Amino acid sequence: MTGNQWGYGEEDGPSSWYKDYPIAEGARQSPINIAPEEAVYDHGLPPISLHYDNCTSTNISNNGHSVVVDRCECDRCSSLLTVIQGGPLENAYRLKQFHFHWGGKGCHGSEHTVAGKTYTSELHLVHWNAAKYSSFAEAAVAPDGLAVLGVFLEIGDERGGLNKITDSLYMVKFKGTVTDFRDFNPNCLLPSSLKYWTYPGSLTTPPLYESVTWIVLTEPICVSEKQMGKFRTLLFNSEEEEQRTRMENNFRPPQPLKGRTVRASFK
Ligand SMILES: NS(=O)(=O)c1ccc(C(=O)N[C@@H](c2ccccc2)c2cnnn2CC(=O)NCCCS)cc1
Ligand SMILES: [Zn+2]
């Protein structure tokens, strides 16, 4: 079985990933359930700072697992400051891509949970340690290589900033489709508070590398049911496959904490 046949179904879902990716049972796997009472307030944790300038050319694609907005890596753009720094991070980490995880109907769909509470979706802004490593792939296997900012989405009023994304989803209905997606600044998807929890973890999809410093914002943003419905028009399958499978419930459930400490940037 070639390595990349993993998914979220009965046969190929999270409970069977360990067969091809034994690190699935490792000591720093993600996501986790965050227990706010057990989080340790660390007064030495500085605030995080986000510098998301516009890099004109990006694209949006359906990779068969999620919908991903990729930043371009051209010289002009990679010189642009599109980084996260501060918080638990030693230096600036460069934004590579962002994507979402979501459920079917109802309010499950996030990967991290908070005192057992699930949200309807979770946005992941994926950054890599470009100060220390020369490529994303190199950083992705290093314990301090990646930093992912997690933002919870809950059902409520429509989020205007999300419409540029949801209005483009029909262009990437099938796995393997990609389309231009320019001048989108993910600042418009951030909540007003940058209060966060942070802990050492992993990619939440194969290859599940334990290279991620997770920074999960405590305040969710609101999106409308109509906007979430557009994510669920995406398909896991390519146009050639006859089996049409709606893209939903593309989340991994919480994994054992295995002695890790979750730190809070706030009392
Ligand atoms: N959910 S998360 O934020 O923890 C997360 C973040 C980034 C990646 C990722 O970049 N994965 C690719 C990769 C390429 C090179 C080295 C290692 C990993 C990969 C491997 N096979 N396919 N991909 C593409 C992919 O999975 N892209 C991210 C879409 C999230 S569902 C995966 C999960
Ligand atoms: Zn993710």
mmCIF file of C-alpha atoms and ligand atoms in Angstrom:
data_model
loop_
_atom_site.group_PDB
_atom_site.id
_atom_site.type_symbol
_atom_site.label_atom_id
_atom_site.label_comp_id
_atom_site.label_asym_id
_atom_site.label_seq_id
_atom_site.Cartn_x
_atom_site.Cartn_y
_atom_site.Cartn_z
ATOM 1 C CA MET A 1 0.000 0.000 0.000
ATOM 2 C CA THR A 2 1.739 3.193 -1.113
ATOM 3 C CA GLY A 3 2.109 5.610 1.783
ATOM 4 C CA ASN A 4 -0.259 8.296 0.682
ATOM 5 C CA GLN A 5 -3.545 6.351 0.807
ATOM 6 C CA TRP A 6 -4.789 7.688 4.083
ATOM 7 C CA GLY A 7 -8.098 9.409 4.662
ATOM 8 C CA TYR A 8 -10.895 9.931 7.148
ATOM 9 C CA GLY A 9 -13.101 6.970 6.268
ATOM 10 C CA GLU A 10 -13.823 3.676 8.023
ATOM 11 C CA GLU A 11 -10.911 1.819 6.432
ATOM 12 C CA ASP A 12 -8.275 4.542 5.987
ATOM 13 C CA GLY A 13 -9.140 6.893 8.880
ATOM 14 C CA PRO A 14 -7.195 8.109 11.959
ATOM 15 C CA SER A 15 -7.539 4.822 13.876
ATOM 16 C CA SER A 16 -5.582 2.975 11.148
ATOM 17 C CA TRP A 17 -2.914 5.582 10.369
ATOM 18 C CA TYR A 18 -0.472 3.888 12.804
ATOM 19 C CA LYS A 19 -0.091 0.976 10.334
ATOM 20 C CA ASP A 20 1.703 3.150 7.788
ATOM 21 C CA TYR A 21 2.801 5.858 10.243
ATOM 22 C CA PRO A 22 3.843 4.269 13.559
ATOM 23 C CA ILE A 23 4.616 7.728 14.990
ATOM 24 C CA ALA A 24 0.821 8.030 15.295
ATOM 25 C CA GLU A 25 1.377 6.464 18.738
ATOM 26 C CA GLY A 26 4.285 8.779 19.581
ATOM 27 C CA ALA A 27 4.860 10.942 22.652
ATOM 28 C CA ARG A 28 3.959 14.334 21.125
ATOM 29 C CA GLN A 29 0.966 13.759 18.848
ATOM 30 C CA SER A 30 -1.718 16.285 17.940
ATOM 31 C CA PRO A 31 -4.435 17.336 18.332
ATOM 32 C CA ILE A 32 -5.138 17.173 22.067
ATOM 33 C CA ASN A 33 -7.949 18.071 24.416
ATOM 34 C CA ILE A 34 -6.937 21.322 26.125
ATOM 35 C CA ALA A 35 -7.935 21.375 29.824
ATOM 36 C CA PRO A 36 -7.837 25.094 30.742
ATOM 37 C CA GLU A 37 -7.632 24.342 34.483
ATOM 38 C CA GLU A 38 -4.508 22.240 33.952
ATOM 39 C CA ALA A 39 -2.819 24.752 31.652
ATOM 40 C CA VAL A 40 0.163 26.431 33.316
ATOM 41 C CA TYR A 41 0.184 30.231 33.134
ATOM 42 C CA ASP A 42 3.705 31.200 32.062
ATOM 43 C CA HIS A 43 4.347 34.891 32.761
ATOM 44 C CA GLY A 44 7.561 34.556 30.740
ATOM 45 C CA LEU A 45 5.541 33.868 27.575
ATOM 46 C CA PRO A 46 5.518 37.036 25.438
ATOM 47 C CA PRO A 47 2.551 37.802 23.189
ATOM 48 C CA ILE A 48 2.609 36.418 19.664
ATOM 49 C CA SER A 49 2.957 38.890 16.834
ATOM 50 C CA LEU A 50 1.682 38.268 13.315
ATOM 51 C CA HIS A 51 2.969 40.083 10.256
ATOM 52 C CA TYR A 52 0.834 38.932 7.351
ATOM 53 C CA ASP A 53 1.652 41.208 4.440
ATOM 54 C CA ASN A 54 0.042 40.526 1.118
ATOM 55 C CA CYS A 55 1.988 38.322 -1.204
ATOM 56 C CA THR A 56 0.087 38.719 -4.463
ATOM 57 C CA SER A 57 0.146 35.279 -5.948
ATOM 58 C CA THR A 58 -1.124 32.453 -3.909
ATOM 59 C CA ASN A 59 -3.392 29.602 -4.934
ATOM 60 C CA ILE A 60 -6.199 27.593 -3.399
ATOM 61 C CA SER A 61 -6.353 23.845 -3.890
ATOM 62 C CA ASN A 62 -8.159 20.651 -2.899
ATOM 63 C CA ASN A 63 -5.531 18.069 -1.952
ATOM 64 C CA GLY A 64 -8.034 15.337 -1.160
ATOM 65 C CA HIS A 65 -7.777 15.974 2.578
ATOM 66 C CA SER A 66 -8.620 19.657 2.954
ATOM 67 C CA VAL A 67 -8.778 22.943 1.079
ATOM 68 C CA VAL A 68 -5.384 24.652 1.258
ATOM 69 C CA VAL A 69 -4.371 28.244 0.482
ATOM 70 C CA ASP A 70 -0.691 28.107 -0.389
ATOM 71 C CA ARG A 71 1.614 31.085 -0.248
ATOM 72 C CA CYS A 72 3.890 31.412 -3.238
ATOM 73 C CA GLU A 73 7.578 30.834 -2.580
ATOM 74 C CA CYS A 74 8.928 33.179 -5.260
ATOM 75 C CA ASP A 75 11.862 35.391 -4.223
ATOM 76 C CA ARG A 76 9.824 38.590 -4.108
ATOM 77 C CA CYS A 77 7.187 37.033 -1.940
ATOM 78 C CA SER A 78 9.476 35.050 0.297
ATOM 79 C CA SER A 79 11.279 38.306 1.067
ATOM 80 C CA LEU A 80 7.943 39.802 2.174
ATOM 81 C CA LEU A 81 7.383 39.633 5.855
ATOM 82 C CA THR A 82 4.697 37.010 6.300
ATOM 83 C CA VAL A 83 5.626 35.604 9.658
ATOM 84 C CA ILE A 84 4.593 34.734 13.152
ATOM 85 C CA GLN A 85 6.989 35.461 16.019
ATOM 86 C CA GLY A 86 7.086 35.898 19.764
ATOM 87 C CA GLY A 87 5.148 33.626 22.075
ATOM 88 C CA PRO A 88 7.020 30.348 22.566
ATOM 89 C CA LEU A 89 8.982 30.850 19.338
ATOM 90 C CA GLU A 90 12.738 31.550 19.345
ATOM 91 C CA ASN A 91 12.580 33.351 15.995
ATOM 92 C CA ALA A 92 10.266 34.264 13.123
ATOM 93 C CA TYR A 93 8.441 31.435 11.363
ATOM 94 C CA ARG A 94 7.305 32.026 7.774
ATOM 95 C CA LEU A 95 3.704 31.391 6.652
ATOM 96 C CA LYS A 96 3.588 28.489 4.161
ATOM 97 C CA GLN A 97 -0.118 27.694 3.844
ATOM 98 C CA PHE A 98 -3.369 27.652 5.702
ATOM 99 C CA HIS A 99 -6.238 25.155 5.598
ATOM 100 C CA PHE A 100 -9.270 24.039 7.517
ATOM 101 C CA HIS A 101 -10.752 20.972 9.225
ATOM 102 C CA TRP A 102 -14.519 20.689 9.639
ATOM 103 C CA GLY A 103 -17.422 18.372 10.489
ATOM 104 C CA GLY A 104 -20.711 17.358 8.945
ATOM 105 C CA LYS A 105 -23.869 19.042 10.271
ATOM 106 C CA GLY A 106 -23.678 20.290 13.862
ATOM 107 C CA CYS A 107 -20.909 21.558 16.043
ATOM 108 C CA HIS A 108 -18.146 18.962 15.795
ATOM 109 C CA GLY A 109 -15.311 19.351 13.287
ATOM 110 C CA SER A 110 -12.411 20.947 15.146
ATOM 111 C CA GLU A 111 -9.268 18.947 15.921
ATOM 112 C CA HIS A 112 -8.349 20.452 19.264
ATOM 113 C CA THR A 113 -11.060 20.448 21.917
ATOM 114 C CA VAL A 114 -11.345 22.679 24.989
ATOM 115 C CA ALA A 115 -12.498 20.889 28.144
ATOM 116 C CA GLY A 116 -14.116 18.383 25.782
ATOM 117 C CA LYS A 117 -15.908 21.081 23.765
ATOM 118 C CA THR A 118 -15.672 20.693 19.998
ATOM 119 C CA TYR A 119 -16.056 23.542 17.528
ATOM 120 C CA THR A 120 -17.556 23.391 14.053
ATOM 121 C CA SER A 121 -14.194 23.919 12.362
ATOM 122 C CA GLU A 122 -10.546 24.760 12.968
ATOM 123 C CA LEU A 123 -8.271 26.946 10.824
ATOM 124 C CA HIS A 124 -4.579 26.049 10.741
ATOM 125 C CA LEU A 125 -2.022 28.653 9.695
ATOM 126 C CA VAL A 126 1.155 26.674 8.997
ATOM 127 C CA HIS A 127 4.558 28.335 9.422
ATOM 128 C CA TRP A 128 8.128 27.033 9.167
ATOM 129 C CA ASN A 129 11.394 28.071 10.823
ATOM 130 C CA ALA A 130 13.040 29.726 7.820
ATOM 131 C CA ALA A 131 15.711 31.266 10.059
ATOM 132 C CA LYS A 132 17.093 27.825 10.892
ATOM 133 C CA TYR A 133 16.085 25.548 7.973
ATOM 134 C CA SER A 134 16.390 25.997 4.221
ATOM 135 C CA SER A 135 13.081 24.459 3.170
ATOM 136 C CA PHE A 136 9.664 23.540 4.550
ATOM 137 C CA ALA A 137 10.408 19.837 4.004
ATOM 138 C CA GLU A 138 13.609 20.127 6.046
ATOM 139 C CA ALA A 139 11.834 22.043 8.804
ATOM 140 C CA ALA A 140 8.915 19.597 8.807
ATOM 141 C CA VAL A 141 11.104 16.846 10.295
ATOM 142 C CA ALA A 142 12.782 19.038 12.943
ATOM 143 C CA PRO A 143 11.424 19.281 16.509
ATOM 144 C CA ASP A 144 11.468 23.127 16.269
ATOM 145 C CA GLY A 145 10.730 23.226 12.557
ATOM 146 C CA LEU A 146 7.048 24.200 12.374
ATOM 147 C CA ALA A 147 4.586 26.440 14.173
ATOM 148 C CA VAL A 148 0.871 26.105 13.525
ATOM 149 C CA LEU A 149 -1.580 28.752 14.707
ATOM 150 C CA GLY A 150 -4.968 27.188 15.401
ATOM 151 C CA VAL A 151 -8.163 29.260 15.290
ATOM 152 C CA PHE A 152 -11.551 27.799 16.279
ATOM 153 C CA LEU A 153 -14.599 28.542 14.130
ATOM 154 C CA GLU A 154 -18.069 28.415 15.655
ATOM 155 C CA ILE A 155 -21.501 28.858 14.084
ATOM 156 C CA GLY A 156 -22.919 32.358 14.446
ATOM 157 C CA ASP A 157 -22.950 35.483 12.312
ATOM 158 C CA GLU A 158 -21.353 35.383 8.901
ATOM 159 C CA ARG A 159 -17.628 36.194 8.797
ATOM 160 C CA GLY A 160 -17.138 38.597 5.885
ATOM 161 C CA GLY A 161 -13.458 37.814 5.473
ATOM 162 C CA LEU A 162 -14.246 34.142 4.839
ATOM 163 C CA ASN A 163 -16.428 34.852 1.792
ATOM 164 C CA LYS A 164 -13.466 35.255 -0.582
ATOM 165 C CA ILE A 165 -12.566 31.682 0.331
ATOM 166 C CA THR A 166 -16.054 30.154 0.366
ATOM 167 C CA ASP A 167 -16.872 31.845 -2.973
ATOM 168 C CA SER A 168 -13.823 30.160 -4.531
ATOM 169 C CA LEU A 169 -14.555 26.637 -3.291
ATOM 170 C CA TYR A 170 -16.645 25.688 -6.344
ATOM 171 C CA MET A 171 -13.421 26.033 -8.394
ATOM 172 C CA VAL A 172 -11.663 23.341 -6.317
ATOM 173 C CA LYS A 173 -14.519 20.866 -5.840
ATOM 174 C CA PHE A 174 -12.432 17.846 -6.771
ATOM 175 C CA LYS A 175 -9.197 16.438 -5.330
ATOM 176 C CA GLY A 176 -6.270 17.654 -7.393
ATOM 177 C CA THR A 177 -7.878 20.929 -8.532
ATOM 178 C CA VAL A 178 -6.152 24.268 -7.959
ATOM 179 C CA THR A 179 -6.939 27.838 -8.903
ATOM 180 C CA ASP A 180 -5.352 31.279 -8.507
ATOM 181 C CA PHE A 181 -6.163 32.966 -5.245
ATOM 182 C CA ARG A 182 -4.523 36.346 -4.940
ATOM 183 C CA ASP A 183 -4.204 39.109 -2.381
ATOM 184 C CA PHE A 184 -5.848 37.328 0.498
ATOM 185 C CA ASN A 185 -4.625 38.405 3.905
ATOM 186 C CA PRO A 186 -5.512 35.897 6.623
ATOM 187 C CA ASN A 187 -5.548 38.725 9.191
ATOM 188 C CA CYS A 188 -9.270 38.939 8.443
ATOM 189 C CA LEU A 189 -9.761 35.457 9.923
ATOM 190 C CA LEU A 190 -8.244 36.236 13.316
ATOM 191 C CA PRO A 191 -10.218 36.892 16.515
ATOM 192 C CA SER A 192 -9.777 40.124 18.458
ATOM 193 C CA SER A 193 -7.820 38.432 21.254
ATOM 194 C CA LEU A 194 -4.483 36.720 20.646
ATOM 195 C CA LYS A 195 -4.621 34.943 24.021
ATOM 196 C CA TYR A 196 -3.325 31.405 23.431
ATOM 197 C CA TRP A 197 -2.400 28.002 24.732
ATOM 198 C CA THR A 198 0.824 26.440 23.490
ATOM 199 C CA TYR A 199 2.276 22.922 23.617
ATOM 200 C CA PRO A 200 4.737 20.706 21.664
ATOM 201 C CA GLY A 201 2.920 18.524 19.134
ATOM 202 C CA SER A 202 2.747 17.119 15.632
ATOM 203 C CA LEU A 203 1.162 17.371 12.215
ATOM 204 C CA THR A 204 -2.422 16.138 12.603
ATOM 205 C CA THR A 205 -2.308 14.302 9.271
ATOM 206 C CA PRO A 206 0.200 11.771 7.954
ATOM 207 C CA PRO A 207 3.181 11.863 8.057
ATOM 208 C CA LEU A 208 2.307 13.056 11.625
ATOM 209 C CA TYR A 209 5.839 14.424 12.151
ATOM 210 C CA GLU A 210 6.465 15.634 15.718
ATOM 211 C CA SER A 211 7.781 19.002 14.564
ATOM 212 C CA VAL A 212 5.000 21.431 15.478
ATOM 213 C CA THR A 213 4.903 24.067 18.194
ATOM 214 C CA TRP A 214 1.141 24.495 18.515
ATOM 215 C CA ILE A 215 -0.295 27.904 19.324
ATOM 216 C CA VAL A 216 -4.080 27.640 19.779
ATOM 217 C CA LEU A 217 -6.048 30.877 20.179
ATOM 218 C CA THR A 218 -8.628 30.794 22.942
ATOM 219 C CA GLU A 219 -11.188 33.048 21.216
ATOM 220 C CA PRO A 220 -13.142 31.495 18.333
ATOM 221 C CA ILE A 221 -14.346 33.421 15.286
ATOM 222 C CA CYS A 222 -17.971 33.171 14.136
ATOM 223 C CA VAL A 223 -18.932 31.838 10.723
ATOM 224 C CA SER A 224 -22.414 31.191 9.342
ATOM 225 C CA GLU A 225 -23.970 27.797 8.687
ATOM 226 C CA LYS A 226 -24.255 28.875 5.036
ATOM 227 C CA GLN A 227 -20.495 29.487 4.862
ATOM 228 C CA MET A 228 -19.746 26.113 6.475
ATOM 229 C CA GLY A 229 -22.160 24.480 4.030
ATOM 230 C CA LYS A 230 -19.939 25.612 1.168
ATOM 231 C CA PHE A 231 -16.962 23.731 2.642
ATOM 232 C CA ARG A 232 -19.139 20.599 2.597
ATOM 233 C CA THR A 233 -19.689 20.911 -1.174
ATOM 234 C CA LEU A 234 -16.034 19.944 -1.621
ATOM 235 C CA LEU A 235 -15.275 16.309 -2.454
ATOM 236 C CA PHE A 236 -12.516 13.966 -1.216
ATOM 237 C CA ASN A 237 -12.395 12.324 -4.665
ATOM 238 C CA SER A 238 -10.976 13.449 -7.995
ATOM 239 C CA GLU A 239 -13.181 14.144 -11.031
ATOM 240 C CA GLU A 240 -12.110 10.818 -12.582
ATOM 241 C CA GLU A 241 -13.281 8.665 -9.645
ATOM 242 C CA GLU A 242 -16.881 7.522 -9.945
ATOM 243 C CA GLN A 243 -17.368 7.344 -6.150
ATOM 244 C CA ARG A 244 -18.387 10.837 -4.979
ATOM 245 C CA THR A 245 -17.521 11.392 -1.306
ATOM 246 C CA ARG A 246 -18.366 14.713 0.323
ATOM 247 C CA MET A 247 -15.395 16.306 2.099
ATOM 248 C CA GLU A 248 -16.435 16.566 5.739
ATOM 249 C CA ASN A 249 -15.275 15.247 9.143
ATOM 250 C CA ASN A 250 -11.661 15.671 8.000
ATOM 251 C CA PHE A 251 -10.425 15.970 11.582
ATOM 252 C CA ARG A 252 -8.236 13.730 13.751
ATOM 253 C CA PRO A 253 -9.598 13.192 17.286
ATOM 254 C CA PRO A 254 -7.598 14.288 20.369
ATOM 255 C CA GLN A 255 -4.502 12.203 21.191
ATOM 256 C CA PRO A 256 -2.964 11.288 24.595
ATOM 257 C CA LEU A 257 -1.109 14.128 26.326
ATOM 258 C CA LYS A 258 1.641 11.712 27.516
ATOM 259 C CA GLY A 259 2.935 14.015 30.208
ATOM 260 C CA ARG A 260 3.119 17.193 28.132
ATOM 261 C CA THR A 261 2.413 20.564 29.723
ATOM 262 C CA VAL A 262 0.076 23.016 28.031
ATOM 263 C CA ARG A 263 1.103 26.599 28.798
ATOM 264 C CA ALA A 264 -1.255 29.563 28.815
ATOM 265 C CA SER A 265 -0.293 33.089 27.823
ATOM 266 C CA PHE A 266 -2.871 34.424 30.284
ATOM 267 C CA LYS A 267 -3.967 33.978 33.906
HETATM 268 N N1 LIG B 1 -3.152 19.802 10.156
HETATM 269 S S1 LIG B 1 -1.702 20.388 10.380
HETATM 270 O O1 LIG B 1 -1.750 21.823 10.498
HETATM 271 O O2 LIG B 1 -1.089 19.701 11.483
HETATM 272 C C1 LIG B 1 -0.733 20.062 8.958
HETATM 273 C C2 LIG B 1 0.103 21.061 8.471
HETATM 274 C C3 LIG B 1 0.896 20.827 7.346
HETATM 275 C C4 LIG B 1 0.860 19.581 6.729
HETATM 276 C C5 LIG B 1 1.727 19.367 5.542
HETATM 277 O O3 LIG B 1 2.390 20.282 5.106
HETATM 278 N N2 LIG B 1 1.715 18.142 4.959
HETATM 279 C C6 LIG B 1 2.510 17.929 3.774
HETATM 280 C C7 LIG B 1 3.968 17.712 4.094
HETATM 281 C C8 LIG B 1 4.870 17.980 3.079
HETATM 282 C C9 LIG B 1 6.230 17.801 3.321
HETATM 283 C C10 LIG B 1 6.665 17.353 4.565
HETATM 284 C C11 LIG B 1 5.739 17.081 5.575
HETATM 285 C C12 LIG B 1 4.366 17.243 5.326
HETATM 286 C C13 LIG B 1 1.925 16.762 3.028
HETATM 287 C C14 LIG B 1 2.317 15.473 3.013
HETATM 288 N N3 LIG B 1 1.433 14.809 2.219
HETATM 289 N N4 LIG B 1 0.540 15.665 1.743
HETATM 290 N N5 LIG B 1 0.829 16.849 2.245
HETATM 291 C C15 LIG B 1 0.065 18.011 1.910
HETATM 292 C C16 LIG B 1 -0.786 18.357 3.107
HETATM 293 O O4 LIG B 1 -1.133 17.503 3.894
HETATM 294 N N6 LIG B 1 -1.028 19.680 3.236
HETATM 295 C C17 LIG B 1 -1.669 20.255 4.392
HETATM 296 C C18 LIG B 1 -3.150 20.064 4.348
HETATM 297 C C19 LIG B 1 -3.612 19.732 5.747
HETATM 298 S S2 LIG B 1 -4.895 18.545 5.672
HETATM 299 C C20 LIG B 1 0.015 18.579 7.203
HETATM 300 C C21 LIG B 1 -0.780 18.823 8.342
HETATM 301 ZN ZN ZN B 2 -4.564 21.118 9.887
#
